[in-house]
Coordinates of C-alpha atoms in Angstrom, one line a residue:
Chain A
X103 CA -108.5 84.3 -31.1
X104 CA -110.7 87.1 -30.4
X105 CA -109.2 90.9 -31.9
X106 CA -110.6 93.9 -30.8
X107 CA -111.0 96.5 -33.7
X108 CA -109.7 99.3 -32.8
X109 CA -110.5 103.2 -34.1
X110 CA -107.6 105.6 -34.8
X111 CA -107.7 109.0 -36.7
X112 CA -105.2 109.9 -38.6
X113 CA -104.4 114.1 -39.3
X114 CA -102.3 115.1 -41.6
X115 CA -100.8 118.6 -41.4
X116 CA -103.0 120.1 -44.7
X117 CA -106.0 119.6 -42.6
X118 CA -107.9 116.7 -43.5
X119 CA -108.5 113.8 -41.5
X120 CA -108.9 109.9 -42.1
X121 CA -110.9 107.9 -39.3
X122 CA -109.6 104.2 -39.5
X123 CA -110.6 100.6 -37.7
X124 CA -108.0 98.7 -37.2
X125 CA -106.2 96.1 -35.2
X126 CA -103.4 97.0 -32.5
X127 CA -100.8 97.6 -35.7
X128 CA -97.6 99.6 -35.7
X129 CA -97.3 102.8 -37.7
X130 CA -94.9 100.7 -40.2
X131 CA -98.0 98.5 -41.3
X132 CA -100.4 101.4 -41.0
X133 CA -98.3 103.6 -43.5
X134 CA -98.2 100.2 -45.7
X135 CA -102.1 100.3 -45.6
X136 CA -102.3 104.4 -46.3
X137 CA -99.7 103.6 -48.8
X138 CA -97.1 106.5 -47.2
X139 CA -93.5 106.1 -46.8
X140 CA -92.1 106.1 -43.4
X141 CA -89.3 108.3 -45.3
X142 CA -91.9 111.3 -45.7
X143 CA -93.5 112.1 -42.3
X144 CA -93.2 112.3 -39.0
X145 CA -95.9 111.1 -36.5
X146 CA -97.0 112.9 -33.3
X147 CA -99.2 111.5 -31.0
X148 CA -100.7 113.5 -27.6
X149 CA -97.9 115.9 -28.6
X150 CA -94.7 113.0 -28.7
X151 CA -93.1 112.4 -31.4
X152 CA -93.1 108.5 -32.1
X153 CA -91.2 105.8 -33.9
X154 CA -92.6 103.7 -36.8
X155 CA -92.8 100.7 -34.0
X156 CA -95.5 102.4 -32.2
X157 CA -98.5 100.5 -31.7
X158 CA -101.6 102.4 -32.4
X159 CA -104.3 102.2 -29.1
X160 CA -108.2 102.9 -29.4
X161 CA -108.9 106.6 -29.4
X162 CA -105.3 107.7 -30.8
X163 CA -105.3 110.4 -32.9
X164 CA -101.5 110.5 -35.2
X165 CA -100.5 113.7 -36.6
X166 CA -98.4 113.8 -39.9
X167 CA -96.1 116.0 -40.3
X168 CA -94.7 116.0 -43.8
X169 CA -90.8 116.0 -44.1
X170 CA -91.5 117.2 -47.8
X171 CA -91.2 120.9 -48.4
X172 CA -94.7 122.5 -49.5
X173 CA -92.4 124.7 -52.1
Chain B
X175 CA -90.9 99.8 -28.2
X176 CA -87.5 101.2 -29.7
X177 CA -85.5 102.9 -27.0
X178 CA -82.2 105.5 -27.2
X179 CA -79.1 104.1 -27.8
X180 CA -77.7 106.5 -25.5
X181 CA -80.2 106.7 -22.5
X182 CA -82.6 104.0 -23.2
X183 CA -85.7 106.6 -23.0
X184 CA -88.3 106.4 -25.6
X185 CA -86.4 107.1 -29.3
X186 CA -88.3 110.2 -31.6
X187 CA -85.6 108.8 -34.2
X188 CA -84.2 105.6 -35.4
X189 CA -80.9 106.2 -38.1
X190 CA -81.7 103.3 -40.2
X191 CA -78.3 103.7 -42.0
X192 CA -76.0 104.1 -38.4
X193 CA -78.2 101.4 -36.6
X194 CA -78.8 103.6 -33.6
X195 CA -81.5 105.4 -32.7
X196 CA -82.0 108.5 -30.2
X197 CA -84.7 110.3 -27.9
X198 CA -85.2 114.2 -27.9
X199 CA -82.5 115.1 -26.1
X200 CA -80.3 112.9 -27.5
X201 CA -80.8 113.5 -30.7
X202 CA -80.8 117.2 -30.4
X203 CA -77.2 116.9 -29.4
X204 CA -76.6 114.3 -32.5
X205 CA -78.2 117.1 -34.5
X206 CA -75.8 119.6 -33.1
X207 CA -72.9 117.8 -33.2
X208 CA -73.4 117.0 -36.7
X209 CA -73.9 120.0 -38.4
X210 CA -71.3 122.0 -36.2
X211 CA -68.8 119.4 -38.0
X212 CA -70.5 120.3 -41.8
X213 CA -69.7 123.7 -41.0
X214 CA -66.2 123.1 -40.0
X215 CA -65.5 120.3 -42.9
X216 CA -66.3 123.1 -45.4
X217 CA -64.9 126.0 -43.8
X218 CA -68.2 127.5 -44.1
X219 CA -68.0 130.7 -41.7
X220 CA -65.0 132.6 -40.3
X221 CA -64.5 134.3 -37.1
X222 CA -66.1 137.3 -38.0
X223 CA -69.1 137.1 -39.9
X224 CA -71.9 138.8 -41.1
X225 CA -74.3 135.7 -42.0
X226 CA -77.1 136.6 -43.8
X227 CA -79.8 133.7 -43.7
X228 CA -81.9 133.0 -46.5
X229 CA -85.7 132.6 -45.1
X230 CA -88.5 131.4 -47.1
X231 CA -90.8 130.6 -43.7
X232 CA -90.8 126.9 -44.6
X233 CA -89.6 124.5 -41.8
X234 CA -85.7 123.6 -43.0
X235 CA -85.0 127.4 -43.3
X236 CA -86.9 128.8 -40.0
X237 CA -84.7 125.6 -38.5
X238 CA -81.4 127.1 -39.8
X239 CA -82.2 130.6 -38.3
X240 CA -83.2 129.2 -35.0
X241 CA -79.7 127.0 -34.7
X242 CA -77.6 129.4 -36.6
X243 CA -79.0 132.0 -34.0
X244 CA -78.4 129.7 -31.0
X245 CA -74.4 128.5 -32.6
X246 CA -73.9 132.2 -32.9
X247 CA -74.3 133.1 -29.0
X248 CA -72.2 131.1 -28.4
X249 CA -69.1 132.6 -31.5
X250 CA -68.9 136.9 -30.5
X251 CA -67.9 137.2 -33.6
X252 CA -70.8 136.8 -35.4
X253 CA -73.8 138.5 -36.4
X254 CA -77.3 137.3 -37.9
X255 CA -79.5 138.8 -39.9
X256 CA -82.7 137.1 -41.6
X257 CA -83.8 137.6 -45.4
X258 CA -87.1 136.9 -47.3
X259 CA -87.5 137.0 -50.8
X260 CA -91.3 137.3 -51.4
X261 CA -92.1 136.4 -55.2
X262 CA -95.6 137.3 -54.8
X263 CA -97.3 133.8 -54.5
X264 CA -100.7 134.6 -53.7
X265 CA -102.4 132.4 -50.9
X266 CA -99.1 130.9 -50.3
X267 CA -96.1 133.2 -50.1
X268 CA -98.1 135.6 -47.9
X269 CA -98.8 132.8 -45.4
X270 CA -95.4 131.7 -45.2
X271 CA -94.2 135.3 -44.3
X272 CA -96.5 135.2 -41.3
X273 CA -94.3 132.2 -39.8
X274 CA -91.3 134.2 -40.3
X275 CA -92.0 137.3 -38.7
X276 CA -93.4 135.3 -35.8
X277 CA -89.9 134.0 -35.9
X278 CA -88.0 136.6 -35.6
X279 CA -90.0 138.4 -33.5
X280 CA -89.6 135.6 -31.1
X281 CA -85.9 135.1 -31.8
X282 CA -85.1 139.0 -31.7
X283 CA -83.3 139.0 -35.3
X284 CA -82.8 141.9 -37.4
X285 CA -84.5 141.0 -41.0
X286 CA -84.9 142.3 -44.5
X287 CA -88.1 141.2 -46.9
X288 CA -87.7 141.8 -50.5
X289 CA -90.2 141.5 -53.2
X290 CA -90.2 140.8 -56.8
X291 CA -92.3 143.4 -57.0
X292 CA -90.6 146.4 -56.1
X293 CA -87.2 144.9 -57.4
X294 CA -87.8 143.3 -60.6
X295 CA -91.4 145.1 -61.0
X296 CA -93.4 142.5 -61.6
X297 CA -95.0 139.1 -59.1
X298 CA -94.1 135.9 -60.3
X299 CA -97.6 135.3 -60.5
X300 CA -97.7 138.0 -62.9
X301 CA -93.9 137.1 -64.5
X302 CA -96.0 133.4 -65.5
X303 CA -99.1 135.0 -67.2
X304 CA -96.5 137.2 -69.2
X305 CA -94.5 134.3 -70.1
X306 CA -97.5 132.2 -70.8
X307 CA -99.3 134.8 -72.8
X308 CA -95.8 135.5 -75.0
X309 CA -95.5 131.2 -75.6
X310 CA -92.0 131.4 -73.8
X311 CA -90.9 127.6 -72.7
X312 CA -90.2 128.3 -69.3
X313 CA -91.5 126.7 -66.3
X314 CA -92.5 129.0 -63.3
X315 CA -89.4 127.4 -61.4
X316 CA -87.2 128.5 -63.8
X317 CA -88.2 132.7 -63.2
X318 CA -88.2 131.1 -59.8
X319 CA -85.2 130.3 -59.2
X320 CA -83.4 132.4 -61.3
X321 CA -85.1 135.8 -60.1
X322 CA -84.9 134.6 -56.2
X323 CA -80.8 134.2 -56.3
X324 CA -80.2 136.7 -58.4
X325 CA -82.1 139.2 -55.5
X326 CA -80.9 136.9 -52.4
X327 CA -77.1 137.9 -53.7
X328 CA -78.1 141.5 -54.4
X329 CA -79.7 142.1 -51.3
X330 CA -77.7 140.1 -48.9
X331 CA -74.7 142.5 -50.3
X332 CA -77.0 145.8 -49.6
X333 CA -77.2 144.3 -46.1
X334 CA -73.4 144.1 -45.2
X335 CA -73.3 140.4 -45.6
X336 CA -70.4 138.4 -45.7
X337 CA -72.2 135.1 -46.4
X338 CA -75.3 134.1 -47.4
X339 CA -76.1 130.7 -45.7
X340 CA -78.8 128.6 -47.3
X341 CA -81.3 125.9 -45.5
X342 CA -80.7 123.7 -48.4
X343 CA -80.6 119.7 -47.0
X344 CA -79.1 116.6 -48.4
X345 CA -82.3 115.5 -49.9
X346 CA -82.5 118.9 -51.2
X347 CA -78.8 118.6 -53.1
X348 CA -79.2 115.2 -53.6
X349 CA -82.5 115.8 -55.6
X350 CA -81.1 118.3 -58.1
X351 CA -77.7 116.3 -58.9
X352 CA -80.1 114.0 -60.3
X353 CA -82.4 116.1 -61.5
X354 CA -79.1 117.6 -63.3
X355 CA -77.9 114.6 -64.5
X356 CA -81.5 114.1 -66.2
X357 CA -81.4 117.1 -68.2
X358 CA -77.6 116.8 -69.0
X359 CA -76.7 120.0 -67.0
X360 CA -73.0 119.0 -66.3
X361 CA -72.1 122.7 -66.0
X362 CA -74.9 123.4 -62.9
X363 CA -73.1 120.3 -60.6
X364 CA -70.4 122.3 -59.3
X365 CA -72.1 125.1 -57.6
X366 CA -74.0 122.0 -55.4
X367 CA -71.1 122.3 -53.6
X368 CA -71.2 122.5 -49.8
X369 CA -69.2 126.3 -49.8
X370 CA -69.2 128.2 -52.9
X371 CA -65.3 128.5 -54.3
X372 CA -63.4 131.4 -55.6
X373 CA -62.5 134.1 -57.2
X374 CA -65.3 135.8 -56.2
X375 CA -66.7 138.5 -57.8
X376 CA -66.1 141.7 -55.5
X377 CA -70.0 141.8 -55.7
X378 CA -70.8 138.1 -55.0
X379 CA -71.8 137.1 -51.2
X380 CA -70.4 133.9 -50.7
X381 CA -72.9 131.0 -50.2
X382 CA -73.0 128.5 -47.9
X383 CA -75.2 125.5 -46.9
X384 CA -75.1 124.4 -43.4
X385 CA -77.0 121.8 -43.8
X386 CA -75.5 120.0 -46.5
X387 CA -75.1 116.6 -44.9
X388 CA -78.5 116.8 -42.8
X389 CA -81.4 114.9 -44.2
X390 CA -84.4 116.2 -44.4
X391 CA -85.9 114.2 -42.1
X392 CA -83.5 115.8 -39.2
X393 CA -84.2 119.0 -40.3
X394 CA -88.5 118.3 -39.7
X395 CA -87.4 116.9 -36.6
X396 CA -85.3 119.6 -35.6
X397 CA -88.2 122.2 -36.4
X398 CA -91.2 120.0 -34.7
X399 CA -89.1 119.9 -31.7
X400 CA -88.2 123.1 -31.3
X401 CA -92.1 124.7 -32.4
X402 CA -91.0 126.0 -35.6
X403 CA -92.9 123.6 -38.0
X404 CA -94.9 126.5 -39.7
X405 CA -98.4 125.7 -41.5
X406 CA -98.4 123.4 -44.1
X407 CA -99.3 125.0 -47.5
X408 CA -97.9 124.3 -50.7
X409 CA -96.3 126.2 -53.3
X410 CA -99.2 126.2 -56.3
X411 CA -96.4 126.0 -58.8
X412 CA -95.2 122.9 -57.4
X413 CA -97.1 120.5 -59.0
X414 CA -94.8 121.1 -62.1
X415 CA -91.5 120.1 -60.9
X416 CA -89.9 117.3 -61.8
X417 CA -88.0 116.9 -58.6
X418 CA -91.4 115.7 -56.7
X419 CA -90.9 112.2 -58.7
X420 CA -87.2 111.9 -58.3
X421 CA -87.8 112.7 -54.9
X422 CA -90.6 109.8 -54.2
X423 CA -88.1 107.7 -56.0
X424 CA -85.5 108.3 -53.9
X425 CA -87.5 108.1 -50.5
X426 CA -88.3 104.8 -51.9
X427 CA -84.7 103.9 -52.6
X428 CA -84.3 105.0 -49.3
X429 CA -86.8 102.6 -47.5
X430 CA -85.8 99.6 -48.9
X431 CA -82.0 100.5 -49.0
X432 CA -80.9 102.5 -46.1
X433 CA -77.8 104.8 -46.2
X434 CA -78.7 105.6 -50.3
X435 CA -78.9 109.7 -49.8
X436 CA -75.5 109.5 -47.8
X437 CA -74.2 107.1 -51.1
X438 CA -75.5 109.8 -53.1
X439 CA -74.0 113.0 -51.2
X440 CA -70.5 110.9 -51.4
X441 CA -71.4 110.1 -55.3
X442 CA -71.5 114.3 -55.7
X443 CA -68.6 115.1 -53.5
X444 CA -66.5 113.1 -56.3
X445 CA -68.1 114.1 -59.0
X446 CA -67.5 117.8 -58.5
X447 CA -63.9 117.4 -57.6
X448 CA -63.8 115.8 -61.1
X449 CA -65.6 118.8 -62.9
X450 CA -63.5 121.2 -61.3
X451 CA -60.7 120.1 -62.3
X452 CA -61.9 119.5 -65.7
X453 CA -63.2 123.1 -65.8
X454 CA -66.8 122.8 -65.5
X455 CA -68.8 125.9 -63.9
X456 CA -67.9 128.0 -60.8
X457 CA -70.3 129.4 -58.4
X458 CA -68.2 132.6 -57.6
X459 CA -68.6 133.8 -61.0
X460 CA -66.3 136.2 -62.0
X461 CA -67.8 137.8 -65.1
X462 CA -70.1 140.9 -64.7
X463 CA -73.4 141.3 -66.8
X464 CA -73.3 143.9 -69.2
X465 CA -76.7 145.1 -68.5
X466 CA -77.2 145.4 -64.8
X467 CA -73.6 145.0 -63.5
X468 CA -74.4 141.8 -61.0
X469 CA -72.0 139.1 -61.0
X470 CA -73.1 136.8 -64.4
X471 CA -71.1 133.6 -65.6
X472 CA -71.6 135.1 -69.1
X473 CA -71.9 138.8 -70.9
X474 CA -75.8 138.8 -70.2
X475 CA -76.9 137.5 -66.4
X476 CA -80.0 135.0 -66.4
X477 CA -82.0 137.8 -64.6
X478 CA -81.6 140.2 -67.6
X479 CA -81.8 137.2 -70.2
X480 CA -85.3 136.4 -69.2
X481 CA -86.4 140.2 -68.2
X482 CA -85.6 140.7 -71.9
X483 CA -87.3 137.6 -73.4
X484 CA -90.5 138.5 -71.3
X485 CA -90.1 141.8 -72.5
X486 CA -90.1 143.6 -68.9
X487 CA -86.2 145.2 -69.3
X488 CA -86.7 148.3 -68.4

């Protein structure tokens, strides 16, 4: 079975940036592999917010927004 | 793909502990719906009402003024007015201000900033190196907090305000019962209550916290959807607080056991009905401090206590 690898970037909302290669996953094994709780942000991709059963595509770029208050 | 259990359009967010899940407009209604009914559970605002809104320029309180500002178009009765409390945090509490005044600008509402400057005469930056350089115990949080409410009362009464309403969340409460619990502070659970309790004080502004039973995550929500999610920064003193672990520990909780926070708010409800009536603290203190005349619990207010210990009572 052939899997095509694909590249994501992930942005969180201090600024800094992670580019990642990996396989069509959801955002609920992808916050397993960054280690993050689903609990603690909320993902935006091309301006939607989405659901932790979205499946990432090539090219996405997710946006976390933390639900954590910076004070 | 998970799809609204209303509409069946794409969700933005799933309610793990209700089983349903809901798509923007759908959940903006949910949202709606849900703290309308925490304000009218807790009888937390008359017909005529001068609310005064507590605004740091983080997300959860900028959300509050925006729907507290929409509800109150809609109630003739009552009017809103915005207030900042600026500790002088430097790189962080002069960004957040810059979120708030685009705020209000946008919103059209009438707004107050204080500092701890010109009220207590020193920043908190400044308040820290004092108590460092003296060996006092306390944590930055602690001047904090106690400097913050001690002007958010004060000021909120110089404004004509019947009630101060607080962005607080049900993380936010949830985190500090526990955090109380920890350091045995039996006497601190009762004012975690939704609607502060009387007697008042005739100088005490009532408090209220509309957003007692919305989680946190609802409240991000609300404030992404709505463009008010300000820039991220955070507070420098942060990093000292206790309440960052309890709070991981109880997003974890929360993962793998759905519905905890809610089994947590319940667990606080009870336990404050069971201090009050064994006597435990009020919030609508009815003493007055002997120094500075603002409502105080006991002969000297916290304000004063620590103004005296850092040796800035003037």
């Amino acid at each position: 079975m052939w899997c095509r690898v694909l590249a994501i970037r992930v942005r969180f909302a201090d600024g800094t940036a992670k580019e990642l290669n990996v396989n069509g996953i959801s955002i609920r094994e992808l916050f397993k592999i960054l280690n993050l709780l689903l609990e603690e942000y909320i993902v935006v991709v091309k301006s939607h917010v989405v659901t932790e059963d979205y499946i990432v595509k090539d090219g996405d770029e997710l946006v976390l927004y933390p639900v954590v208050s910076g004070g | 793909m998970v799809n609204c259990s209303i509409c069946g359009r794409p969700a933005v967010y799933i309610m793990k502990a209700g089983g349903k899940a809901y798509c923007e407009h759908h959940f903006l209604r949910y949202f709606d719906k849900k703290v309308r009914k925490t304000i009218r559970k807790y009888q937390m605002f008359r017909e005529k009402e001068h609310i005064v809104i507590a605004v740091s320029g983080g997300k959860d309180s900028l959300a509050l003024l925006h729907y507290l500002n929409k509800l109150s178009k809609r109630v003739p009765g009552w009017r809103i007015s915005a207030l900042l409390i600026d500790e002088g945090i430097q790189g962080y509490r002069d960004r957040t201000i810059k979120d708030f005044l685009r705020i209000v600008d946008e919103l059209s509402i009438e707004y107050r900033i204080v500092s701890f400057k010109e009220e207590i005469g020193y920043t908190l930056d400044e308040i820290v190196k004092i108590g460092m350089d003296k060996g006092l115990p306390y944590l930055p949080c602690s001047y904090c907090g106690v400097f913050r409410r001690y002007l958010l009362n004060k000021a909120a009464r110089e404004m004509g305000g019947s009630v101060l309403a607080t962005a607080h969340n049900l993380d936010d409460i949830i985190q500090t019962y526990l955090l109380n619990i920890i350091q045995n502070n039996w006497d601190k659970i009762p004012k975690l209550a939704p609607a502060s309790k009387g007697p008042f004080h005739p100088k005490f502004v009532r408090r209220v916290k509309p957003f007692y039973e919305i989680l946190e995550k609802e409240t991000t929500l609300y404030a992404i959807l709505n463009n008010l999610y300000p820039e991220f920064i955070e507070c420098p003193y942060a990093i000292h607080s206790v309440r960052w672990s309890i709070r991981r520990y109880i997003n974890e909780l929360e993962e793998k056991h759905p519905g905890t926070k809610y089994s947590l708010i319940r667990s606080l409800l009870n336990i404050i009905e069971i201090l009050d009536k064994l006597g435990y603290g009020k919030d609508g203190v009815i003493g007055t401090c002997s120094i500075c005349g603002e409502p105080s619990s006991n002969n000297v207010c916290r304000a004063c206590m620590f103004k005296r210990e850092l040796g800035i009572l003037t």
